[in-house]
Amino acid sequence: MTHRAETLRPTEDHPLLRVALIAIALAFLGAFLVLPLVTVFHEAFSDGLAAVWAALREADAQSAIGLTLITAAIAVPLNAAFGVAASWAVAKFDFPGKGLLVTLIDLPFSVSPVVSGLIYVLVFGLQGWFGDWLRQHDVKIIFALPGIVLATIFVTFPFVARELIPLMTDQGREEEEAAVSLGASGWSTFRRVTLPNIKWGLLYGVLLCNARAMGEFGAVSVVSGHIRGLTDTMPLHIEALYNDYQYVAAFAVASVLACLALVTLTLKSVLEWRYGDEIAAVHHH
Amino acid sequence: MAALAPARRWRNPSALPGFGLSLGFTLFYLSALVLVPLAALVIRPWEIGWSGFREVLADARVVHALLLSFGASFIAAAINTAFGLLVAWVLVRYRFPGKNVVDAIVDLPFALPTAVAGIALSTLYARNGWIGAPLSEHGITVAYTPLGVVVALTFIGLPFVVRTLQPVLVEMSREAEEAAATLGATRFQTLRRVVFPALLPSLLTGAALAFARAVGEYGSVIFIAGNLPGISEIAPLLIIIKLNENDVAGASAIGVVMLAISFVMLLTLNLLQAWSAARK
Amino acid sequence: MSLTIDSVSKRFGSFEALEGVSLRAPQGAFVALLGPSGSGKTTLLRILGGLEFPDAGSIHFADLNWLGVPARARRAGFVFQHYALFKHMTVAQNVAFGLTVKPRRERPPRGEIARRVEELLALVQLEGLGKRYPSQLSGGQRQRVALARALAIEPRMLLLDEPFGALDAKVRKELRVWLRSLHEKLGLTTIFVTHDQDEAFAMADLVAVMNAGKIEQYGPAHDVRSTPRTPFVLDFLETRAN
């Protein structure tokens, strides 16, 4: 027969405490995360499905959706290419200034989105460094698609690089060196040896990059000029509708982006669960 | 035949090709898209001279906006530190149904566009909102006040502390806690003197990340804040207002201040991470 | 004052870690629990230390119902294989820990604590290293800090879980000799878990050979070594691992 003073092991917390802490954590997360999410859908569908559909089919909404998609379609592949190039340089070679390079790549995460847009206005805007030249040649960057794309690129370019650099560093150089010693060219080596090893990390980075690219608001707000039907991306269109008191329409468009967010989160979880080790050596957000 | 990169004396020659191309493209991309525009930000404010710069920053409205951005970010980061620690602990140490879903949803502020979060929070905390209404009955107004700013910034910074702590908690072996128990410590003493100090560097790193993110935040704040000058107007919004007024120099003056803070935060974070690594 | 373990059983899920284990040892004995991994020796040690609880059985030590005493009141000094030192504290703070967490009434004054820490550091031959951090010490030094820390609480018994497992061969041999001489000096009841038979027979008075949750043979060291009584023990002693 055992006589015990307590049945709790020293590293376990008291069951009551556990329940209390779980309850508080869930309440906090519920209030700050779940409720806002539910609000989006609740408000969107408060006038029924027809209203949502109408809001999405409206002309300005359609052009906003189109602009968002085009921006992402340009920015994400470019940033993916950058991410791959930067990771290749950083992971497979040693050179002075590597640390500085990596820090620079992290830069947009520390910079306010509004500042991210401001810097392009300072270079390409009417009073910008190239302002006169652009005006003379009738090239529009600010208040047009190129500006929006640039600002989006700035804000999202770290995502792919940050995923791939630790991953490729962790994977080392041996496989590539083996391939080269067997006579493979650079591109061949990359395509047939490196790429298969990083494909899940790349997908993961692209996923995050895309989510951010489609949702970016602050930076695009500065460079777009808010011209309805022309330079409004989806987030800007949401803002316009909301400020116009068209709440149902605003939330309708917002719910599309919210769905995108949920899909992103789900895919992210699935990728992490199934391919955890192939995604990141060290995870820092 | 493999295309070998030219061997240079300042780096170890590597058998792998593509160094020139990859580094070249990387540097070009970074310079064109990042460094040059940032340089513009650093240089432009001085067009109005040092006194002009000081004038912009001395304006009451600007001072208030900066104080609000920093103050609210600090409070939000503090809230996230406390609750983030709790959430991370619960997620790592306990088991309960639906834990995986809860774990995934912590990332929502990362994935959800800020404008969507902004209008949702604004509606939620409005006088007739689901949370705003009961609060309002107790005399607490969130929308259109600095409190609203804090709420929005808490949302945006929530994942940082949790995600920074989780891997550390996972890796932390229980043996130190067991050792403390065999040496006579109560559970509380163990948590306070053994567990918490071990988590402190990561906790501060997460807090700094949350703070840095919150300071520059725009989209999730402007709807709930109401943007009343001198009351609930944040610095990033002021930058936009000045741009709309064609006061490019003024906008860039504020922008430079925010950029300077970003650099300080980056530096702090690097130091914190070095401290964290030295402890191992 | 002896240690009596009576029919202790423990299972983890469907895995039977210990099956009706019984053992007696006199006060001040040096007992080695010897066996391959999975034999239950560490589980038994952790039960003695209060880090696990058995499903059945009883344990008595120093006239106490041992299982009725919570871990933090047992004063069973536990030394872990990977030291489990508090990395954010200095060596001196580590060693002093057991003294500083005592309830106010029982806690010695600061000067007294500092003196005892110095004494213990000298005992484990680490004098002068009080202000260092664990990360600045070698493996062998860290283990000696862990030992000093466990001794600081004036333990009733000393429990060591493969304490030299993470160290290289030369350091292991040195520490073996040193630990045995420490035991002779202090006379503490010591339970020592290992899979290394050279270690067990070099240090222990009594050896229990364990396998799959049971004690195969238990007795004075030279007895067990010269007269294996079961096929497993014979086999185990013949295979010279490590």
Short mmCIF file of N, CA and C in Angstrom, two decimals, chain B residues 8 21 30 61 100 142 145 154 212 228 258 263:
data_model
loop_
_atom_site.label_atom_id
_atom_site.label_comp_id
_atom_site.label_asym_id
_atom_site.label_seq_id
_atom_site.Cartn_x
_atom_site.Cartn_y
_atom_site.Cartn_z
N ARG B 8 38.81 34.61 -54.90
CA ARG B 8 39.31 35.91 -54.47
C ARG B 8 40.00 35.77 -53.14
N LEU B 21 26.76 35.71 -59.18
CA LEU B 21 25.40 35.97 -59.63
C LEU B 21 24.46 36.18 -58.45
N LEU B 30 18.74 44.75 -53.01
CA LEU B 30 18.75 45.46 -51.74
C LEU B 30 19.03 46.94 -51.95
N ARG B 61 1.54 68.89 -31.64
CA ARG B 61 0.80 67.77 -32.23
C ARG B 61 1.74 66.60 -32.53
N ASN B 100 -4.22 22.30 -30.46
CA ASN B 100 -3.59 22.57 -31.75
C ASN B 100 -4.24 23.73 -32.48
N VAL B 142 -13.54 52.83 -25.13
CA VAL B 142 -12.33 52.37 -25.79
C VAL B 142 -12.13 53.07 -27.13
N THR B 145 -10.21 56.68 -28.19
CA THR B 145 -9.36 57.10 -27.07
C THR B 145 -8.01 56.39 -27.17
N THR B 154 -2.14 45.76 -28.81
CA THR B 154 -2.04 44.48 -28.11
C THR B 154 -2.36 43.35 -29.08
N ALA B 212 8.54 46.92 -31.10
CA ALA B 212 8.99 47.47 -32.38
C ALA B 212 7.87 47.41 -33.42
N LEU B 228 -8.10 61.61 -33.28
CA LEU B 228 -8.33 62.98 -32.85
C LEU B 228 -6.99 63.60 -32.50
N MET B 258 11.21 57.90 -36.50
CA MET B 258 10.72 56.54 -36.36
C MET B 258 11.76 55.53 -36.85
N PHE B 263 16.08 51.40 -35.65
CA PHE B 263 17.46 50.93 -35.57
C PHE B 263 17.85 50.63 -34.14
#
